[in-house]
CSV table of C-alpha atoms and ligand atoms in Angstrom, one decimal:
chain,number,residue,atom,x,y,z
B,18,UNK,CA,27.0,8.2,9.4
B,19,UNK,CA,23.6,6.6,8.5
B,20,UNK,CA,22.9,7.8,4.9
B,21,UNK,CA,19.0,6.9,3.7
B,22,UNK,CA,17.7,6.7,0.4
B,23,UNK,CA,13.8,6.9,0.1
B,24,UNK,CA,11.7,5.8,-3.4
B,25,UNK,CA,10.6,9.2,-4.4
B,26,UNK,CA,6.7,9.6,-4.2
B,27,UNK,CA,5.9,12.7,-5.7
B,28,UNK,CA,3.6,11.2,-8.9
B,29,UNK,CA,5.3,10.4,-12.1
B,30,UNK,CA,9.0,10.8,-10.4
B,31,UNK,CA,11.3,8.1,-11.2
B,32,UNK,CA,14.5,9.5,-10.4
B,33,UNK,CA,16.5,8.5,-7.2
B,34,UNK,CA,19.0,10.2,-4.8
B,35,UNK,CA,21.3,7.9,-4.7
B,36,UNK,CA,23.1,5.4,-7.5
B,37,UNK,CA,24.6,2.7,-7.0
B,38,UNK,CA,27.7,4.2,-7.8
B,39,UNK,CA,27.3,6.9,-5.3
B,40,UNK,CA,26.6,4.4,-2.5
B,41,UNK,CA,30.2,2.7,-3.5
B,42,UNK,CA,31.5,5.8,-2.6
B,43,UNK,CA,29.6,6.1,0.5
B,44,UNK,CA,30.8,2.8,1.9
B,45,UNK,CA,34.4,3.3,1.2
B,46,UNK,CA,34.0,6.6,3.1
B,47,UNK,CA,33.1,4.3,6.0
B,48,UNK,CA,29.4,5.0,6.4
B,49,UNK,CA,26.6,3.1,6.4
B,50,UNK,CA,23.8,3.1,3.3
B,51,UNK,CA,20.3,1.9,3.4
B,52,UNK,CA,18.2,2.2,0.9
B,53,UNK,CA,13.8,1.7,0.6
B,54,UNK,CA,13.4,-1.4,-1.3
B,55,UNK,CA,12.7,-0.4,-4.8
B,56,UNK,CA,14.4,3.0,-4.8
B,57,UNK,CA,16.1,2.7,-7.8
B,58,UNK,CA,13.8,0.4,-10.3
B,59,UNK,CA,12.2,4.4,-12.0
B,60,UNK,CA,15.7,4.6,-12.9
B,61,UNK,CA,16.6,1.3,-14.0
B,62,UNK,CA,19.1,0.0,-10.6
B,63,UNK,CA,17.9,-2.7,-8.9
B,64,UNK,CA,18.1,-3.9,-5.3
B,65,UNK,CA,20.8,-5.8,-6.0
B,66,UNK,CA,22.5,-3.2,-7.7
B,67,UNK,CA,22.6,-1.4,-4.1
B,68,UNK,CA,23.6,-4.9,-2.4
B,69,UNK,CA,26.7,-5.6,-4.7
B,70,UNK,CA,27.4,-1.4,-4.1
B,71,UNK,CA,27.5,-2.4,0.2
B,72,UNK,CA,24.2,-1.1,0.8
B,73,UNK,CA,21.6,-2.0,2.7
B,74,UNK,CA,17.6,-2.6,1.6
B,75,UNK,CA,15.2,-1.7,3.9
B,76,UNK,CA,11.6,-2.2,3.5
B,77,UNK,CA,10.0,1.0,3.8
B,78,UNK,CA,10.6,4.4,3.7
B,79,UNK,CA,9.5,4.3,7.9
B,80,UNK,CA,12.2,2.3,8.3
B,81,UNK,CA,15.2,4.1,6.3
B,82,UNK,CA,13.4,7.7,7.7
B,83,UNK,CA,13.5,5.9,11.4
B,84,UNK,CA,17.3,4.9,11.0
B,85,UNK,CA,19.3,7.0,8.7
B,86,UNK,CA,21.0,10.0,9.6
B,87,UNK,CA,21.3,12.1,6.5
B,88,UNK,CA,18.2,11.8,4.0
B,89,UNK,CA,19.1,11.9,0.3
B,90,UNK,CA,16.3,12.4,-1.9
B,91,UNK,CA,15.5,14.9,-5.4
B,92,UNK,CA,12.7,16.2,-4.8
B,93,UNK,CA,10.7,18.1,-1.9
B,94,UNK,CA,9.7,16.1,0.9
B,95,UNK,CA,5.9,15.6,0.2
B,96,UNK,CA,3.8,15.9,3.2
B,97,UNK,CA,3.9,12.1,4.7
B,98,UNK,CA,7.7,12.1,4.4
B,99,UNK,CA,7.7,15.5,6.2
B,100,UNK,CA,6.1,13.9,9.3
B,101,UNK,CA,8.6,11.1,9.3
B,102,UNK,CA,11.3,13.9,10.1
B,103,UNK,CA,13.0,14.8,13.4
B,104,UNK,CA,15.5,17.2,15.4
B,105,UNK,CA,19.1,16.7,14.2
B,106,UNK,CA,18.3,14.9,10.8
B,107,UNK,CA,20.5,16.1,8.0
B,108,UNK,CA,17.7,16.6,4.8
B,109,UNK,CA,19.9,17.0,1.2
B,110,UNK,CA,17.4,17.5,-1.7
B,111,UNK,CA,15.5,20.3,-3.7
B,112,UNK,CA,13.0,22.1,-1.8
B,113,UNK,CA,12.0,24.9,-3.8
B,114,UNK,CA,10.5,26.6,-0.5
B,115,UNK,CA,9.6,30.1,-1.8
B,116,UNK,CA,6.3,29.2,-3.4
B,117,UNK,CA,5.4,26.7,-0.6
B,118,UNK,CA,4.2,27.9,2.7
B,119,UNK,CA,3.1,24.7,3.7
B,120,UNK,CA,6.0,22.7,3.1
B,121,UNK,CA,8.3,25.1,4.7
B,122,UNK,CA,6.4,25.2,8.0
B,123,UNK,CA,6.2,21.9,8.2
B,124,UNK,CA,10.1,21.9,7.7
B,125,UNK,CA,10.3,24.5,10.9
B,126,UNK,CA,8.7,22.0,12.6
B,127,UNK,CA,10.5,19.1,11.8
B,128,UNK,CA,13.5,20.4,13.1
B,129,UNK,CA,15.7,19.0,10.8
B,130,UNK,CA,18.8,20.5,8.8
B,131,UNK,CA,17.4,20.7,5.2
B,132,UNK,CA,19.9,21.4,2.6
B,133,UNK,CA,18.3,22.6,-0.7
B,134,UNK,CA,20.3,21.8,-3.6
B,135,UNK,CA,18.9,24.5,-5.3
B,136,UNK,CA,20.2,27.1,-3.4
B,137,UNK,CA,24.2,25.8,-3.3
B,138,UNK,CA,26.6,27.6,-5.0
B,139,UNK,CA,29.8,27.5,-6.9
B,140,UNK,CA,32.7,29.6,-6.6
B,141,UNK,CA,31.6,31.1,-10.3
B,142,UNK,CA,28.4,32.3,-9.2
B,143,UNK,CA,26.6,29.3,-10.5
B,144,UNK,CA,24.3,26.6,-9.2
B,145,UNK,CA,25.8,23.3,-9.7
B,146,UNK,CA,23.2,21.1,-7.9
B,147,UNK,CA,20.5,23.2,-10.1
B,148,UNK,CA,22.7,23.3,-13.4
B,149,UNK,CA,22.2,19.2,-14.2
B,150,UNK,CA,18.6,19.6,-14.1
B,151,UNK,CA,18.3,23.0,-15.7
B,152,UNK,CA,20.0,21.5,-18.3
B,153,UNK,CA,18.1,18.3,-19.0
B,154,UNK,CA,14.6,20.8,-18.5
B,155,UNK,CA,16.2,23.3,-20.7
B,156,UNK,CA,16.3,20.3,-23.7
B,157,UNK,CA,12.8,19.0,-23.1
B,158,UNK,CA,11.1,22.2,-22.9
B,159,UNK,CA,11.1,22.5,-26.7
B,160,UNK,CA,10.2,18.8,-27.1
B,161,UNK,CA,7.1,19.1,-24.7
B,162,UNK,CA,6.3,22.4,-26.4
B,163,UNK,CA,6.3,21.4,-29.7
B,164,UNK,CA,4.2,18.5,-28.8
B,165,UNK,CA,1.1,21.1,-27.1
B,166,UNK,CA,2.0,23.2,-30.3
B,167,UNK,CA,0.2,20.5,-32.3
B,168,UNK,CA,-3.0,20.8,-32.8
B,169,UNK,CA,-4.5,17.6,-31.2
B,170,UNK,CA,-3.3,19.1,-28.1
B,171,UNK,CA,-4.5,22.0,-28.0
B,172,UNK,CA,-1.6,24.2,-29.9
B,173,UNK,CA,-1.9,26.2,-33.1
B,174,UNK,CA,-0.6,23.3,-34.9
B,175,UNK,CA,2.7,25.2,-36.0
B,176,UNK,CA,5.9,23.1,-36.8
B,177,UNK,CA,9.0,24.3,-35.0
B,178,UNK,CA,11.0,24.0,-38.3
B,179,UNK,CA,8.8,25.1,-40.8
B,180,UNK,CA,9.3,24.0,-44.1
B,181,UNK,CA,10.3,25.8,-47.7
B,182,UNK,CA,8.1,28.8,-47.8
B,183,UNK,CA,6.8,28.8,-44.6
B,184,UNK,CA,7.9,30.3,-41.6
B,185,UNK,CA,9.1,28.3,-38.8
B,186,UNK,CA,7.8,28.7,-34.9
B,187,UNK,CA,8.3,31.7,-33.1
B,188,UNK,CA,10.5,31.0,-29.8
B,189,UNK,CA,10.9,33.5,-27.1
B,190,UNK,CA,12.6,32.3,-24.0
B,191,UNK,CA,12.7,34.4,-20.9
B,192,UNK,CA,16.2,33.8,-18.4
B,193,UNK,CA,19.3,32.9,-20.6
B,194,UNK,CA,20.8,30.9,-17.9
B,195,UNK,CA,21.0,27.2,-18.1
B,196,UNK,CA,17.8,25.8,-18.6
B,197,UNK,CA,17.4,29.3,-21.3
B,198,UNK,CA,20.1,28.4,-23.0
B,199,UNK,CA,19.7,25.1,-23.5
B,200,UNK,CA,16.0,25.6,-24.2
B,201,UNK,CA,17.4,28.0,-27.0
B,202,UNK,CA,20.1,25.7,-28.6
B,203,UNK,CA,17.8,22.8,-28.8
B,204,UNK,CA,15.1,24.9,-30.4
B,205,UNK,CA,17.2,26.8,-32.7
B,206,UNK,CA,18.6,22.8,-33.6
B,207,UNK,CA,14.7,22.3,-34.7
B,208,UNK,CA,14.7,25.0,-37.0
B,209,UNK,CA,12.8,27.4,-34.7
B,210,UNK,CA,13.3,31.5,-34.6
B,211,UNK,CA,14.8,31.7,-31.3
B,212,UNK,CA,14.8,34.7,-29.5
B,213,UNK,CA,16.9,35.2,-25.5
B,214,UNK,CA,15.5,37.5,-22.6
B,215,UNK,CA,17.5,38.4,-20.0
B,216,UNK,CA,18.0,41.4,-17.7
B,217,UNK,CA,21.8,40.4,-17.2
B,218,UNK,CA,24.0,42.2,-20.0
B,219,UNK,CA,27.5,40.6,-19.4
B,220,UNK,CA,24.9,37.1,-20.0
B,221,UNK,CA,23.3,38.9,-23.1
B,222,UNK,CA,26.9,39.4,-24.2
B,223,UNK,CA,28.2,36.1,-23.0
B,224,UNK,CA,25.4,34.5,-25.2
B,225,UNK,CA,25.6,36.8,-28.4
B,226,UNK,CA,29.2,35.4,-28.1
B,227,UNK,CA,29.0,32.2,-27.9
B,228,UNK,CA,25.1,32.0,-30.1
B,229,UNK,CA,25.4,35.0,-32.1
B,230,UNK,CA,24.7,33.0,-35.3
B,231,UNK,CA,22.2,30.7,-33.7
B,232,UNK,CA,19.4,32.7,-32.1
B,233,UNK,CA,19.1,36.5,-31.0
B,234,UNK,CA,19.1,38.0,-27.7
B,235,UNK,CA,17.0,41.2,-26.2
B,236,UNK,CA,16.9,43.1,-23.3
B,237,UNK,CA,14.3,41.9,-20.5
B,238,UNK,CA,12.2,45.2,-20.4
B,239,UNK,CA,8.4,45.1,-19.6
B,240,UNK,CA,7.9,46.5,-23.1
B,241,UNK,CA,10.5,44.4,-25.2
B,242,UNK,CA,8.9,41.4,-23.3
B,243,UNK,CA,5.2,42.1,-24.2
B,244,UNK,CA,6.3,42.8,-27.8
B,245,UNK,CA,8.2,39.3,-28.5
B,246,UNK,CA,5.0,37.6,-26.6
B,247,UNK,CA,2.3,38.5,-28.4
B,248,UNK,CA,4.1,37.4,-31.7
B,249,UNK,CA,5.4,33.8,-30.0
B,250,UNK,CA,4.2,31.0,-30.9
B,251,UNK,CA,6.2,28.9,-28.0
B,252,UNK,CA,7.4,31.4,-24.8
B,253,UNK,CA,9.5,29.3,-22.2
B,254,UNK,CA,9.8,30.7,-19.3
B,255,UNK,CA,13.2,30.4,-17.5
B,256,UNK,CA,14.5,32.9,-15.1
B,257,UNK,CA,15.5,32.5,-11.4
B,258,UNK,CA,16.2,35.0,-8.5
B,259,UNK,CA,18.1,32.2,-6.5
B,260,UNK,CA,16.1,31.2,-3.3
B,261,UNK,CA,13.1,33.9,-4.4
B,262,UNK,CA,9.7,33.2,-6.0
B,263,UNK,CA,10.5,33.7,-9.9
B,264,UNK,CA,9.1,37.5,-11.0
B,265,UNK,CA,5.6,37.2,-12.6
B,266,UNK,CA,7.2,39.0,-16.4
B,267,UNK,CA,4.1,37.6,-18.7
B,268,UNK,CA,0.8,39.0,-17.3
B,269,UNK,CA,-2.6,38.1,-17.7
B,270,UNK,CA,-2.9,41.6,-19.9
B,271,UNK,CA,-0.3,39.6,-21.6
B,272,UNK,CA,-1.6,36.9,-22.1
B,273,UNK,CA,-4.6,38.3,-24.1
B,274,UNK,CA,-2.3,39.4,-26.8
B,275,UNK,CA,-0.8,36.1,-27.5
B,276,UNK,CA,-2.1,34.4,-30.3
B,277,UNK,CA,-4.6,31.5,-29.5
B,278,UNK,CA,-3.1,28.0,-29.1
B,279,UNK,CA,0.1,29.7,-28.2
B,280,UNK,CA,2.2,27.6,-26.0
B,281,UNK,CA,4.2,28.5,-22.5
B,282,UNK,CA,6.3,26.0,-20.9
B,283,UNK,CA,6.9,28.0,-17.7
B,284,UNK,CA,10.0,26.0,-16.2
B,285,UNK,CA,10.7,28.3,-13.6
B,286,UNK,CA,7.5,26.7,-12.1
B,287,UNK,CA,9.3,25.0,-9.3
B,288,UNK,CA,10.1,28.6,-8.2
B,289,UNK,CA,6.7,29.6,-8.6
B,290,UNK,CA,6.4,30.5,-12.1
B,291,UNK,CA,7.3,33.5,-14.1
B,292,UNK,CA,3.6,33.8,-15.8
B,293,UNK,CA,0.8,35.2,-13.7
B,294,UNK,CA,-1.7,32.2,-14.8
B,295,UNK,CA,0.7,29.3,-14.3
B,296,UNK,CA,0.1,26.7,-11.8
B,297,UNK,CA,2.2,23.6,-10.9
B,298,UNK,CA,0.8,20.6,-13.2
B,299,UNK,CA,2.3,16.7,-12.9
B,300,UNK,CA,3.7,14.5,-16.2
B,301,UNK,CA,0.0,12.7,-15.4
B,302,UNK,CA,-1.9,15.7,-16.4
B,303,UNK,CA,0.9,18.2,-17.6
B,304,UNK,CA,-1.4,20.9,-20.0
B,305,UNK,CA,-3.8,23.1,-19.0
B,306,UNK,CA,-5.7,26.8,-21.1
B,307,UNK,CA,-6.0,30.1,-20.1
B,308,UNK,CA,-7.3,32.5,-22.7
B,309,UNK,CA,-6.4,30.0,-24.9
B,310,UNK,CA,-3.1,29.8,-24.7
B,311,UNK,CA,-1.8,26.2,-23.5
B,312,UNK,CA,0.2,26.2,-20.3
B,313,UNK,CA,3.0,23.7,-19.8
B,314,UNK,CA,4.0,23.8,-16.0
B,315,UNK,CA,5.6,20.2,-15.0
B,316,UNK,CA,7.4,21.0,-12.0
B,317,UNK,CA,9.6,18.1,-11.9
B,318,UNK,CA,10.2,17.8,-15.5
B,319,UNK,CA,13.4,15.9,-15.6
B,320,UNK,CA,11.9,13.0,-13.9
B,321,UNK,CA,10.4,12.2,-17.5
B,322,UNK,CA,14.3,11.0,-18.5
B,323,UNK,CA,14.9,9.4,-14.9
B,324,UNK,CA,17.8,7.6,-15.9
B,325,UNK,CA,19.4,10.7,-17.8
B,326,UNK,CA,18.7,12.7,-14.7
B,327,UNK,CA,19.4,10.5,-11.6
B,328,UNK,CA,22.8,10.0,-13.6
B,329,UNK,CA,23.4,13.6,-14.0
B,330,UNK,CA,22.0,14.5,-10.6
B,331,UNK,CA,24.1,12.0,-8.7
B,332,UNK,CA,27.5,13.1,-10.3
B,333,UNK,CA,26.5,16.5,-9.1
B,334,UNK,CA,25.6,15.6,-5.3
B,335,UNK,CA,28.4,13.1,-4.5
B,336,UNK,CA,30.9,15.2,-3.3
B,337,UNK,CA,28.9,17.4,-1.4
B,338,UNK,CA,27.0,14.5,0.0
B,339,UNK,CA,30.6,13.0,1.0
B,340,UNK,CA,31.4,16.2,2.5
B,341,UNK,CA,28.5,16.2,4.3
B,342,UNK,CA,28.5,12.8,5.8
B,343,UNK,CA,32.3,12.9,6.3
B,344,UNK,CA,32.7,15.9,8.6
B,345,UNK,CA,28.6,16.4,10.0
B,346,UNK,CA,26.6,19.4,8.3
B,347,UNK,CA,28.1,21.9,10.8
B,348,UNK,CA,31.8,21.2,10.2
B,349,UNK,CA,31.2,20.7,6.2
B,350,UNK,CA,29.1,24.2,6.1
B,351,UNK,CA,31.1,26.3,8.1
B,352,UNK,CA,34.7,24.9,5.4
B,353,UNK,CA,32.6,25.4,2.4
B,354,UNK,CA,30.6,28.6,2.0
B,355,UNK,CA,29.0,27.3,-0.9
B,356,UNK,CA,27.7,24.3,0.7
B,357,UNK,CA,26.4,26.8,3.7
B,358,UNK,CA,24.3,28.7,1.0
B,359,UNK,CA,22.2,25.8,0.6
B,360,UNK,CA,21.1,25.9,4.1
B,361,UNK,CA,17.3,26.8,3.9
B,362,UNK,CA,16.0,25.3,7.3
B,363,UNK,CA,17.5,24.6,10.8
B,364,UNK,CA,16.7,23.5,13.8
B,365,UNK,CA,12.8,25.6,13.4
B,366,UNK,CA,14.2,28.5,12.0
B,367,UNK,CA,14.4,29.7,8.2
B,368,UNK,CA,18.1,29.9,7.4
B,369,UNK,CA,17.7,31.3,3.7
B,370,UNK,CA,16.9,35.1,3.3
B,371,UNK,CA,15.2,35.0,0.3
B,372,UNK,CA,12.3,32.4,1.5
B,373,UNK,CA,11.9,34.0,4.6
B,374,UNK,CA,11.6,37.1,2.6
B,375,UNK,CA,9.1,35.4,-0.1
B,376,UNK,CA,7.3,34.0,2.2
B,377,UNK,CA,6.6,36.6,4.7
B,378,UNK,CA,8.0,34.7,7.8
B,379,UNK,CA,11.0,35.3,10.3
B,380,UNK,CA,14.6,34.1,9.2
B,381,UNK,CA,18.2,33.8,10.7
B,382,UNK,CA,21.0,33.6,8.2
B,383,UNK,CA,22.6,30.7,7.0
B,384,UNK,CA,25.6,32.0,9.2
B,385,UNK,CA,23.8,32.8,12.0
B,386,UNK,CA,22.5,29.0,11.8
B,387,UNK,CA,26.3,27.8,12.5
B,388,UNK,CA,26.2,28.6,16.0
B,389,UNK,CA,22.1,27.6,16.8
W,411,NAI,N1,10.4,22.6,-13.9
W,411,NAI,C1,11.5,21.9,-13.7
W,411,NAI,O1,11.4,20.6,-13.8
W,411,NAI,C2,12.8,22.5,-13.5
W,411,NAI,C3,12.8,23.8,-13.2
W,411,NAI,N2,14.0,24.5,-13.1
W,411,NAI,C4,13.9,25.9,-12.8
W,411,NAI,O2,14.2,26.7,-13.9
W,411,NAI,C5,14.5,28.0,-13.5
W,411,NAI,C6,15.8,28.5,-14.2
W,411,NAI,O3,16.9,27.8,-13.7
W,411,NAI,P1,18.4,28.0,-14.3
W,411,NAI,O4,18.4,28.3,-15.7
W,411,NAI,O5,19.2,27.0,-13.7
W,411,NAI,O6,18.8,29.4,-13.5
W,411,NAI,P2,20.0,30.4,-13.9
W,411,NAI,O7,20.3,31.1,-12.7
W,411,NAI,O8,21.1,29.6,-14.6
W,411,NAI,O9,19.4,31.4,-15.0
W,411,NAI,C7,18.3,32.3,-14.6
W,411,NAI,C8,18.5,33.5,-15.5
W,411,NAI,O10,17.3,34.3,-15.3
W,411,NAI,C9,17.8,35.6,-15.5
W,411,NAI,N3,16.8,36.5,-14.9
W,411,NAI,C10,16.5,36.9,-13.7
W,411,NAI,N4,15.6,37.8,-13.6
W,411,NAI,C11,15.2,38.0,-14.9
W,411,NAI,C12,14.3,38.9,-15.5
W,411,NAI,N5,13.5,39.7,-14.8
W,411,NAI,N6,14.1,38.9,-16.9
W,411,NAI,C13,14.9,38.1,-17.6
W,411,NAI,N7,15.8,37.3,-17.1
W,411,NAI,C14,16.0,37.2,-15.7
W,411,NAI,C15,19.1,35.7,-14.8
W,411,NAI,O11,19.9,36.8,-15.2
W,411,NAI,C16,19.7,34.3,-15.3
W,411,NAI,O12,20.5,34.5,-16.4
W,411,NAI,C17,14.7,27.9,-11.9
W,411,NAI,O13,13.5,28.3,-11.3
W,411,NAI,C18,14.9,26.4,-11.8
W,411,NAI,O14,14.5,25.9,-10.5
W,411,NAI,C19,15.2,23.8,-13.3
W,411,NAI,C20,15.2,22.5,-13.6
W,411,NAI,C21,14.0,21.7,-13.7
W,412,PYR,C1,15.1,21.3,-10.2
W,412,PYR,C2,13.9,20.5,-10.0
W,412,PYR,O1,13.0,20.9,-9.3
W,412,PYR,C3,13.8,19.2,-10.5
W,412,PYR,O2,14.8,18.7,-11.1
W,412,PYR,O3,12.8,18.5,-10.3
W,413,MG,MG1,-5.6,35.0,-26.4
């Protein structure tokens, strides 16, 4: 198989789909690799990185869209790379179609085979093409928060730590999952007073388990969540419904009761957002008010440690990208359940129940897509 790696467009992104490393692997699997001149440079591999690895360097991403097979990329296909699609072209990379209407018709259109990473699953309920990147968001969103907690930008000017005699930053973080708990760990680690929503009790226990000593937990409950807000100083918002747009938990009625220069660092923006008055913002112009309280909503916030992530990302994909390539989508989805749960779009239909169902529009299942 033809497997294409584009430079990723999207502004501010630096990681890339493919590493050197991985295109090794690629070429002793017998297929082909070509990869848009520059791909790797956000992430610090050359060209020649890619040469030595067997690939090949095209000059565009026309070209690699016109020749490849299988597109490997990390983040949604922005609307010029959409176009470049056709019929029978295997897509691998997140999508994050809930929230996007537009992107997803122009997917149906396309149609391609696009695989979301964020929608594959592991035999332990998890989400291992997710889990890399939840954990490297998970440990910046206290960094970036405790930046806009300073007062220059915007924050209440509160230190995460405090210091002897004064109280350190309040810290509520809603979803204790991956990117919740390492959001918790790394801002318990600064000294903050750290407390975990979730509506999952085996998690709650999991976490009081294993983070008894380090931060609390509470019960996601309307009430319980409007409490812990209105006395945060940081709220990061991480919760997921696999597939769906996140639940809107922090309200603009909310929102009025947190204290001004309050910070939320809504992760699960990619998803949508789990606070009514969060919008998608870019590492060019990541902070924005509402009521004064500053809004952190970076979509694509692992691409701010590209090297960290493409690293991370890459060990995740490989073997599903080998699978993939190896034995055709159809083959390597219908042996691997998990790998079929990442089907979000085929052939013009939706293939994932829980866009079609966000999004209002007509779906098959991911099953059903086995035999269009
Ligand atoms: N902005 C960015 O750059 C990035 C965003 N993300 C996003 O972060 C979000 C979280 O991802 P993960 O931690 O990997 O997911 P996860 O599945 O590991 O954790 C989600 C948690 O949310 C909980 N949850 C669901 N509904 C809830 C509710 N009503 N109240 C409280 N908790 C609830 C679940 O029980 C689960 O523990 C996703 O939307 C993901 O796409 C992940 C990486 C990067
Ligand atoms: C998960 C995701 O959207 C990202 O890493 O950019
Ligand atoms: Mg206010």
């Amino acid at each position: 198989m033809k497997i294409g790696c584009v430079r990723e467009i999207k502004p501010q992104e630096f990681r890339v789909g493919m590493t050197p490393g991985a295109a090794t692997e690629a070429v002793a699997n017998g297929h082909e690799v070509l990869i848009e001149a520059g791909a790797g440079m956000g992430s610090g591999f050359a060209d020649a990185d890619y040469v030595d690895a067997g690939a090949q360097i095209l000059p565009d991403a026309a070209a690699v869209f016109a020749e490849a097979d299988m597109i490997v990329k990390v983040k949604e296909p922005q609307a010029v790379e959409r176009a470049m699609l056709r019929p029978g072209q295997i897509l691998f990379t997140y999508l994050h179609l809930a929230p996007d209407p537009e992107q997803t018709k122009d997917l149906i259109k396309s149609g391609a085979t696009c695989i979301a990473y964020e929608t594959v699953t592991d035999r332990n309920g998890g989400l291992p093409l997710l889990a890399p990147m939840s954990e490297v968001a998970g440990k910046l969103a206290p960094q970036v928060g405790a930046y806009t907690l300073q007062k220059a930008n915007g924050g209440r000017g509160v230190l995460m730590g405090g210091v002897p005699g004064v109280a350190p930053a309040k810290v509520v973080v809603i979803g204790g999952g991956v990117v919740g708990t390492h959001a918790a760990r790394v801002a318990a680690g600064m000294g903050a007073d750290v407390t975990v929503l979730d509506r999952s009790l085996p998690r709650l226990r999991q976490l009081d388990d294993m983070f008894g000593k380090t931060f609390r937990t509470a019960y996601s409950s309307r009430a319980t969540t409007a409490e812990l807000v209105s006395q945060a100083d940081m709220v990061i918002g991480a919760v997921l419904i696999p597939g769906a747009a996140a639940p809107k938990l922090v309200t603009r009625d909310m929102l009025k009761t947190m204290k001004p220069g309050a910070v939320i660092v809504d992760v699960a923006i990619d998803q949508g957002g789990c606070c009514e008055t969060s919008h998608a913002t870019t590492h060019q112009d990541p902070i924005y008010e509402v009521d004064g309280v500053m809004h952190y909503c970076v979509a694509n916030m692992p691409g701010a440690v590209a090297r960290t992530s493409t690293l991370a990302l890459g060990n995740a994909t490989l073997p599903f990208m080998l699978a993939l390539a190896n034995k055709g989508w159809k083959q390597a989805c219908y042996e691997d359940p998990h790998l079929l749960a990442g089907l979000n779009v085929h052939a013009g239909h939706i293939t994932c129940p829980p866009v079609g169902e966000a999004l209002g529009m007509p779906f098959i299942t991911a099953h059903e897509a086995l035999s269009v």
